[in-house]
Amino acid sequence: MTPCKPLADLVAQCVELAKLVPSSHNCQPWEVQWYAQSVPFDGCLQIGFNRENMINALPALQNEMWMSLAGFSTVLINLLESLGAKCVISSPIVQGVHISACEHSYLLEVHLSYHPTQPDLAKFHHIKSLLEQRHTHRGALRGCAKLMPQKHILTTELWHNPNIRWLSLDTRKHQQTAELVSQFASQDFKHANAWKETYRFIDFSKTPNSDRGFNIQQLMGPMSLFKRRFHQVLLNPITMTLLAKFGLAEHMAKTLGELTAHSTQIICLYQNAQQSTYDWLCAGQKMIEMWLQATAQGLAVHPLSVLLQHPDAKAALHHNLGPQYFPLFIARVGTSEANPGFTSQFRYRTSLSRILKQH
């Protein structure tokens, strides 16, 4: 039986876990407003964006922000329900309408009542374990095992669109997609604002030294002080602008293209029509469900976001997939060759007090 805690304590416990979900550059753009009621087992929370933490160097990043917040929200609601909280959910966002993140102060409003005699602790601990194991793996993803659909881990869905589905790319489309990565990934490094924003999230320290972003060693494995400082200078936006003239961006894109070509699997989340904000939220919900399923199957995931962030790259991907496949998310999947103990130390997360605001 779940201990009879005040609901505010359970909200804090679940937000602490939900912040382990993925977000672009690990920017963690979410914020939760908690309004306690007169009794300790009822309250209301509003989930929305912390605009100081959002990234916006490219217009398409707005879609990634919606997906990140949807993944966080879905996990949070499932955790709360598994501990015995009854959630009554409403949202100002409806299907078929395009909105910006600034049009509403929150994405979801959730009225909660705590029923400590009705927990599903097995579900809670299963989600908790997968969140703690989940990482974004940016290195080689090989092996023979492919991601296979399993029974849903997040049983409560907040957004519903049966027209959004997963596609596992066949061998020909896999190789064509890898060629697109080689062709277009240099745009991330050449786009001054995009790379400047990305660079802000790279930590070059030996041990974790940030509450957001990712460590250079997550990309390249253990590195000496000299190598970390060398890459800190090499990847600096000013240096990149200069070296781009000598083909550095194309070389880095080719490297990512080769990693993509040799990955075990590429999966794509698609829709058969253009997308609205509601659809991006649905995509974020499906993305985190897939990621937890991959983690449960011992597989690692690395999004190929560059193919969706630039209009010409996204158009080329759409053409490669076929006219009925409008891509929303694409990633390579496989078994990571990284040392789990080494990778797990770089779990950068914003403090709870910066996410959860209690009133």
Coordinates of C-alpha atoms in Angstrom, one line a residue:
M1 CA 0.0 0.0 0.0
T2 CA 1.2 3.5 -0.8
P3 CA 2.1 5.5 2.3
C4 CA -0.5 8.1 3.1
K5 CA 1.4 11.2 2.0
P6 CA -0.1 14.6 1.2
L7 CA -0.7 14.9 -2.5
A8 CA 1.8 17.7 -2.8
D9 CA 4.6 15.2 -1.8
L10 CA 3.4 12.7 -4.5
V11 CA 3.4 15.5 -7.1
A12 CA 7.0 16.4 -6.2
Q13 CA 8.0 12.7 -6.3
C14 CA 6.5 12.2 -9.8
V15 CA 7.8 15.4 -11.3
E16 CA 11.3 14.4 -10.1
L17 CA 11.0 11.3 -12.1
A18 CA 9.2 12.8 -15.1
K19 CA 12.0 15.2 -15.7
L20 CA 14.1 12.2 -16.8
V21 CA 12.3 12.1 -20.2
P22 CA 14.2 13.3 -23.3
S23 CA 14.1 16.8 -24.7
S24 CA 16.0 18.6 -27.5
H25 CA 19.5 19.3 -26.4
N26 CA 18.2 18.2 -22.9
C27 CA 16.8 21.7 -22.6
Q28 CA 14.0 20.5 -20.3
P29 CA 11.4 23.2 -21.3
W30 CA 8.7 22.2 -18.8
E31 CA 7.2 23.9 -15.8
V32 CA 4.5 22.7 -13.4
Q33 CA 2.3 25.0 -11.3
W34 CA 0.9 23.2 -8.2
Y35 CA -2.2 24.7 -6.4
A36 CA -3.0 22.9 -3.2
Q37 CA -6.6 22.8 -2.0
S38 CA -7.9 23.0 1.6
V39 CA -7.3 19.3 2.2
P40 CA -4.0 17.5 1.8
F41 CA -5.3 15.0 -0.7
D42 CA -6.7 17.3 -3.4
G43 CA -5.2 19.9 -5.7
C44 CA -4.7 21.2 -9.2
L45 CA -1.6 21.4 -11.4
Q46 CA -1.0 23.2 -14.6
I47 CA 1.7 21.9 -17.0
G48 CA 3.3 24.4 -19.4
F49 CA 6.5 25.7 -20.8
N50 CA 9.3 27.4 -18.9
R51 CA 10.1 29.8 -21.7
E52 CA 13.6 30.6 -20.4
N53 CA 14.5 26.9 -21.1
M54 CA 13.0 26.6 -24.6
I55 CA 15.2 26.5 -27.7
N56 CA 14.2 28.4 -30.8
A57 CA 17.1 29.0 -33.2
L58 CA 15.1 27.2 -35.9
P59 CA 11.3 27.4 -36.5
A60 CA 10.9 23.6 -36.5
L61 CA 12.2 23.5 -32.9
Q62 CA 8.8 24.7 -31.8
N63 CA 7.5 21.2 -32.8
E64 CA 10.2 19.5 -30.8
M65 CA 9.2 21.7 -27.8
W66 CA 5.6 20.5 -28.1
M67 CA 6.8 16.9 -28.3
S68 CA 9.1 17.2 -25.3
L69 CA 6.4 18.7 -23.2
A70 CA 3.9 16.1 -24.3
G71 CA 6.3 13.3 -23.3
F72 CA 6.9 14.9 -19.9
S73 CA 3.1 15.3 -19.3
T74 CA 2.2 11.8 -20.3
V75 CA 4.8 10.3 -18.0
L76 CA 3.8 12.6 -15.1
I77 CA 0.1 11.7 -15.4
N78 CA 0.9 7.9 -15.6
L79 CA 3.1 8.1 -12.5
L80 CA 0.5 10.1 -10.5
E81 CA -2.2 7.6 -11.4
S82 CA -0.1 4.6 -10.6
L83 CA 0.3 6.1 -7.0
G84 CA -3.4 6.4 -6.6
A85 CA -4.2 9.9 -7.8
K86 CA -7.4 10.4 -9.8
C87 CA -6.7 12.8 -12.6
V88 CA -9.3 14.9 -14.4
I89 CA -7.6 16.5 -17.4
S90 CA -8.5 19.4 -19.6
S91 CA -6.5 21.3 -22.3
P92 CA -7.0 24.5 -24.3
I93 CA -5.4 22.8 -27.4
V94 CA -7.8 21.1 -29.8
Q95 CA -7.2 19.0 -32.9
G96 CA -6.6 20.8 -36.3
V97 CA -5.5 24.1 -34.8
H98 CA -2.0 25.6 -35.1
I99 CA -0.9 27.6 -32.1
S100 CA 2.3 29.0 -30.7
A101 CA 3.7 28.1 -27.3
C102 CA 2.9 31.7 -26.1
E103 CA -0.8 31.6 -26.8
H104 CA -1.7 29.7 -23.6
S105 CA -0.1 29.7 -20.2
Y106 CA -0.4 26.0 -19.8
L107 CA -0.8 22.8 -21.9
L108 CA -2.8 20.8 -19.5
E109 CA -4.8 21.5 -16.4
V110 CA -5.2 18.5 -14.1
H111 CA -7.5 18.3 -11.1
L112 CA -6.3 15.6 -8.7
S113 CA -7.8 13.6 -5.8
Y114 CA -5.6 11.2 -4.0
H115 CA -6.8 7.7 -3.2
P116 CA -4.0 6.0 -1.3
T117 CA -5.8 2.6 -1.2
Q118 CA -5.8 2.4 -5.1
P119 CA -2.2 2.4 -6.2
D120 CA -0.6 0.3 -8.9
L121 CA 2.9 0.1 -7.5
A122 CA 4.1 -2.5 -10.0
K123 CA 3.3 0.1 -12.8
F124 CA 5.0 2.9 -10.9
H125 CA 8.2 1.0 -10.3
H126 CA 8.3 -0.3 -13.9
I127 CA 8.1 3.3 -15.3
K128 CA 10.5 4.6 -12.7
S129 CA 13.1 1.9 -13.5
L130 CA 12.9 2.6 -17.3
L131 CA 13.2 6.3 -16.8
E132 CA 16.3 5.8 -14.7
Q133 CA 17.8 3.6 -17.4
R134 CA 16.9 5.7 -20.4
H135 CA 19.6 7.7 -22.1
T136 CA 20.2 9.4 -25.5
H137 CA 23.0 7.4 -27.1
R138 CA 24.9 9.4 -29.7
G139 CA 27.5 6.7 -30.6
A140 CA 27.3 3.5 -32.6
L141 CA 24.1 1.5 -32.3
R142 CA 24.5 -1.9 -33.7
G143 CA 23.7 -5.5 -32.9
C144 CA 21.0 -7.8 -34.3
A145 CA 18.0 -6.9 -32.1
K146 CA 15.3 -4.7 -33.5
L147 CA 12.7 -2.8 -31.6
M148 CA 9.4 -4.8 -31.5
P149 CA 6.1 -3.3 -30.4
Q150 CA 5.0 -4.5 -27.0
K151 CA 2.2 -3.9 -24.6
H152 CA 1.9 -0.2 -23.7
I153 CA 3.9 0.9 -20.7
L154 CA 2.1 4.3 -20.4
T155 CA -1.5 3.0 -20.4
T156 CA -3.1 6.5 -20.0
E157 CA -3.0 8.4 -23.3
L158 CA -3.7 12.2 -23.3
W159 CA -4.0 12.7 -27.0
H160 CA -5.5 10.4 -29.6
N161 CA -4.8 10.2 -33.3
P162 CA -5.0 6.8 -35.0
N163 CA -3.5 8.3 -38.2
I164 CA -0.1 8.7 -36.5
R165 CA 1.9 5.5 -36.8
W166 CA 5.4 4.0 -36.6
L167 CA 7.3 2.8 -39.7
S168 CA 10.5 0.7 -39.5
L169 CA 12.5 1.5 -42.6
D170 CA 13.5 -1.3 -45.0
T171 CA 17.1 -1.7 -46.1
R172 CA 16.8 0.5 -49.2
K173 CA 15.1 3.4 -47.3
H174 CA 17.5 2.9 -44.4
Q175 CA 20.5 3.5 -46.7
Q176 CA 18.8 6.4 -48.5
T177 CA 18.1 8.1 -45.2
A178 CA 21.7 7.7 -44.1
E179 CA 22.7 9.4 -47.4
L180 CA 20.3 12.2 -46.5
V181 CA 22.0 12.6 -43.1
S182 CA 25.4 12.8 -44.8
Q183 CA 24.0 15.4 -47.3
F184 CA 22.1 17.6 -44.9
A185 CA 23.6 17.3 -41.4
S186 CA 26.2 19.9 -42.2
Q187 CA 23.4 22.5 -42.1
D188 CA 23.3 22.2 -38.3
F189 CA 27.0 23.1 -38.1
K190 CA 26.8 25.9 -40.7
H191 CA 23.7 27.6 -39.4
A192 CA 25.2 30.2 -37.1
N193 CA 22.2 30.6 -34.7
A194 CA 21.5 26.9 -34.6
W195 CA 25.1 25.9 -33.8
K196 CA 25.5 28.7 -31.3
E197 CA 22.5 27.4 -29.5
T198 CA 23.6 23.8 -29.6
Y199 CA 27.1 24.7 -28.4
R200 CA 25.6 26.3 -25.2
F201 CA 24.3 22.9 -24.2
I202 CA 27.6 21.0 -24.6
D203 CA 29.6 20.5 -21.3
F204 CA 33.3 19.9 -21.7
S205 CA 34.1 19.0 -18.1
K206 CA 35.4 15.7 -16.9
T207 CA 32.5 15.1 -14.6
P208 CA 28.9 16.5 -14.7
N209 CA 29.0 20.3 -14.4
S210 CA 25.6 21.4 -15.6
D211 CA 21.9 21.0 -14.9
R212 CA 21.0 20.9 -18.6
G213 CA 22.6 19.8 -21.8
F214 CA 25.0 16.9 -22.4
N215 CA 28.7 16.1 -22.0
I216 CA 31.1 15.9 -24.9
Q217 CA 32.1 12.4 -23.7
Q218 CA 28.6 11.1 -24.3
L219 CA 29.4 11.6 -28.0
M220 CA 33.0 10.5 -28.1
G221 CA 33.7 8.4 -25.1
P222 CA 36.2 9.1 -22.3
M223 CA 38.5 11.9 -23.2
S224 CA 41.6 13.4 -21.6
L225 CA 41.7 17.0 -20.5
F226 CA 43.7 18.0 -23.6
K227 CA 41.1 16.4 -25.9
R228 CA 38.2 18.0 -24.1
R229 CA 39.8 21.4 -24.4
F230 CA 40.7 20.8 -28.0
H231 CA 37.1 20.0 -28.9
Q232 CA 35.9 22.9 -26.9
V233 CA 37.9 25.2 -29.1
L234 CA 37.2 23.2 -32.3
L235 CA 33.5 23.3 -31.8
N236 CA 33.3 26.9 -30.8
P237 CA 30.9 28.7 -33.2
I238 CA 33.6 31.1 -34.3
T239 CA 36.0 28.3 -35.0
M240 CA 33.3 26.3 -36.8
T241 CA 32.4 29.3 -39.0
L242 CA 36.0 29.5 -40.1
L243 CA 36.6 25.7 -40.5
A244 CA 33.3 25.3 -42.4
K245 CA 35.1 26.9 -45.3
F246 CA 37.5 24.0 -45.3
G247 CA 34.9 21.2 -45.2
L248 CA 34.8 20.5 -41.4
A249 CA 30.9 20.6 -41.3
E250 CA 30.7 18.2 -44.3
H251 CA 33.2 15.8 -42.6
M252 CA 31.1 15.8 -39.4
A253 CA 27.9 15.2 -41.4
K254 CA 29.6 12.3 -43.2
T255 CA 30.5 10.7 -39.8
L256 CA 26.9 10.9 -38.6
G257 CA 25.7 9.5 -41.9
E258 CA 28.0 6.5 -41.5
L259 CA 26.7 6.0 -37.9
T260 CA 23.2 6.0 -39.4
A261 CA 24.0 3.6 -42.2
H262 CA 25.5 1.1 -39.8
S263 CA 22.8 1.4 -37.1
T264 CA 20.6 -1.7 -36.7
Q265 CA 17.3 0.1 -37.4
I266 CA 15.8 3.4 -38.3
I267 CA 12.2 4.1 -37.2
C268 CA 10.0 7.0 -38.3
L269 CA 6.8 8.4 -36.7
Y270 CA 4.6 9.6 -39.5
Q271 CA 1.2 10.9 -40.4
N272 CA -0.7 10.8 -43.7
A273 CA -1.4 14.5 -43.7
Q274 CA 0.0 17.9 -42.6
Q275 CA 0.3 18.3 -38.8
S276 CA -1.4 20.6 -36.3
T277 CA -0.2 21.4 -32.7
Y278 CA -2.4 18.6 -31.4
D279 CA -0.7 16.1 -33.7
W280 CA 2.8 17.1 -32.4
L281 CA 1.6 16.5 -28.9
C282 CA 0.3 13.1 -29.9
A283 CA 3.7 12.5 -31.6
G284 CA 5.5 13.4 -28.3
Q285 CA 3.3 10.9 -26.4
K286 CA 4.1 8.2 -28.9
M287 CA 7.8 9.1 -28.9
I288 CA 8.2 8.6 -25.2
E289 CA 6.2 5.3 -25.2
M290 CA 8.5 4.0 -28.0
W291 CA 11.6 5.1 -26.1
L292 CA 10.6 3.4 -22.9
Q293 CA 9.8 0.2 -24.9
A294 CA 13.2 0.4 -26.5
T295 CA 14.8 0.7 -23.0
A296 CA 12.8 -2.2 -21.7
Q297 CA 14.2 -4.3 -24.7
G298 CA 17.8 -3.2 -24.0
L299 CA 17.9 -0.9 -27.0
A300 CA 19.3 2.6 -27.3
V301 CA 17.8 5.5 -29.3
H302 CA 19.3 8.5 -31.1
P303 CA 16.9 11.0 -32.8
L304 CA 18.0 12.2 -36.3
S305 CA 16.5 15.6 -35.7
V306 CA 18.5 17.3 -38.4
L307 CA 16.3 15.7 -41.0
L308 CA 13.2 17.5 -39.6
Q309 CA 14.7 20.8 -38.5
H310 CA 15.6 22.2 -42.0
P311 CA 12.9 22.5 -44.7
D312 CA 14.9 21.1 -47.6
A313 CA 16.1 18.1 -45.5
K314 CA 12.5 17.4 -44.3
A315 CA 11.2 17.6 -47.9
A316 CA 13.9 15.2 -49.1
L317 CA 13.0 12.8 -46.2
H318 CA 9.3 13.0 -47.1
H319 CA 10.2 12.2 -50.7
N320 CA 12.3 9.3 -49.7
L321 CA 9.7 7.8 -47.4
G322 CA 6.8 8.3 -49.9
P323 CA 4.0 10.8 -50.4
Q324 CA 1.7 9.3 -47.8
Y325 CA 4.4 9.6 -45.0
F326 CA 4.6 13.0 -43.4
P327 CA 7.5 12.6 -40.9
L328 CA 7.1 13.8 -37.3
F329 CA 10.1 12.0 -35.6
I330 CA 12.9 9.8 -36.9
A331 CA 15.6 8.0 -34.9
R332 CA 18.2 5.3 -35.2
V333 CA 17.9 2.3 -32.9
G334 CA 20.3 -0.5 -31.8
T335 CA 22.4 -1.8 -29.1
S336 CA 24.8 0.8 -27.7
E337 CA 28.5 0.0 -27.5
A338 CA 29.0 2.6 -24.7
N339 CA 29.9 1.6 -21.2
P340 CA 26.6 1.9 -19.2
G341 CA 28.4 2.9 -16.0
F342 CA 30.3 5.7 -17.8
T343 CA 27.2 7.0 -19.7
S344 CA 24.9 7.0 -16.7
Q345 CA 27.0 9.5 -14.7
F346 CA 26.1 12.2 -17.2
R347 CA 22.5 12.5 -16.2
Y348 CA 22.0 16.3 -16.2
R349 CA 18.7 17.5 -14.8
T350 CA 17.3 20.8 -13.6
S351 CA 16.6 21.0 -9.9
L352 CA 13.0 20.3 -8.8
S353 CA 12.5 23.8 -7.4
R354 CA 13.1 25.3 -10.9
I355 CA 10.4 23.1 -12.4
L356 CA 7.7 22.7 -9.7
K357 CA 6.2 26.0 -8.5
Q358 CA 3.9 25.5 -5.4
H359 CA 1.1 28.0 -4.6

